[in-house]
Structure formats: C-alpha cells, structure tokens
Amino acid sequence: MNNLTFAIIKPDAVKSGNTGLILDRIIKSDFKILGAKLIRLSRKQAEGFYDIHKERPFFEELTEFMCSGQCMVLALKKENAVQEWRQTIGSTNPEEAETGTIRKDFAKNIQNNAVHGSDSDENAKKEIAFFFTNSELIANN
Ligand code: IDP
Ligand code: MG
C-alpha cells in the first residue's frame, strides 16, 4: 500500500477556482489519479475524518470550514506517495511552506490551507476507504 495516498482539495481552494490548477500540479508531479470526486462533506463526515484532532482547540472551526462548500477527494498513486505528496503540498502553515509548494501558492492561512495529505501509509489506507469503495478506484495498471 505504500504507493497510495489520499488528498483533498479543500473548500477554500475549490471556492477560489483553483481546482484545475491544483489538479495540474498533481498530474505534473507524476501522481496517477485512481479516484476523484467533487463532494460536499456533512458535518458528521468532517468530524469523523478529523477525529484524531477532536481535542484540539481548532476542531470545531476546522470541521465547519471543511463542510462549508464543495471539496474534491482524491486517491493518488505514485512510488512513495505519502512522502511525495506531503512534499508537494508543503507545511501546514503556508507562511512556513517552501517556494513552489501548493500551500505556498494557494493556501490562505493555517486553517484554510488548500489541500490535505495523509501523514502515513496506514492513514492513507483508512482515508481512501473513508471516501471510496474499491469499485470506485481504477485498477492499478
Ligand atoms: P496537516 O493537514 O498538514 O497534516 P494537521 O496538523 O494534521 O496538518 O492539521 C489538520 C488540519 O487542521 C490542517 O490542515 C489545517 O486545516 C487545520 N489546522 C492545523 N493546525 C491549525 C491551527 O493551529 N489553527 C487552525 N487550524 C489548524
Ligand atoms: Mg494531518
């Protein structure tokens, strides 16, 4: 499973019209898109997805933001996908993100930071399964 990761183009980036530009970065960085859908999260889904952060002070604001509009969920494939995607998106806080990263170029602030990326192979697997059924993912060819 270490060639898969899970990404979200978050509501701030979709709203500001950057979905296409971010998809272009994904493709140009040689990720294969195994699954993609434009959805609007329910509050329950947002809370379930970010359950690991439920004790953090920003949890309520974060889950409200995540269901404030459409987002695009993506299952991505590339060798060493988790690490590669984290490098492509940059630091959580765009002020600390490196030049050329997605968050540097598209994030508004530490919360509305344009994209999500899994932090481990185990979480990538769980997060992909949270949003996609097996039959929705293109076969690994
Ligand atoms: P990550 O998305 O870079 O993995 P995490 O620490 O897992 O960062 O936090 C999950 C999400 O919670 C972030 O992407 C961001 O949207 C939000 N977040 C993280 N830290 C803060 C904060 O200090 N204030 C507000 N929102 C935050
Ligand atoms: Mg995280």
PDB file of N, CA and C and ligand atoms in Angstrom, residues 53 86 117 119, ligand 2:
ATOM      1  N   HIS A  53      -8.144  14.893  15.624  1.00  0.00           N
ATOM      2  CA  HIS A  53      -7.922  16.260  16.115  1.00  0.00           C
ATOM      3  C   HIS A  53      -9.040  16.741  17.040  1.00  0.00           C
ATOM      4  N   ARG A  86       3.239  14.924   0.567  1.00  0.00           N
ATOM      5  CA  ARG A  86       3.480  15.889   1.646  1.00  0.00           C
ATOM      6  C   ARG A  86       4.514  16.929   1.183  1.00  0.00           C
ATOM      7  N   GLY A 117      -3.204  16.114   2.945  1.00  0.00           N
ATOM      8  CA  GLY A 117      -2.385  14.961   2.554  1.00  0.00           C
ATOM      9  C   GLY A 117      -2.242  14.009   3.718  1.00  0.00           C
ATOM     10  N   ASP A 119      -0.691  11.413   6.403  1.00  0.00           N
ATOM     11  CA  ASP A 119       0.621  11.509   7.049  1.00  0.00           C
ATOM     12  C   ASP A 119       1.313  10.162   7.223  1.00  0.00           C
TER      13      ASP A 119
HETATM   14 MG    MG B   2      -2.506  15.810   9.216  1.00  0.00          MG
END
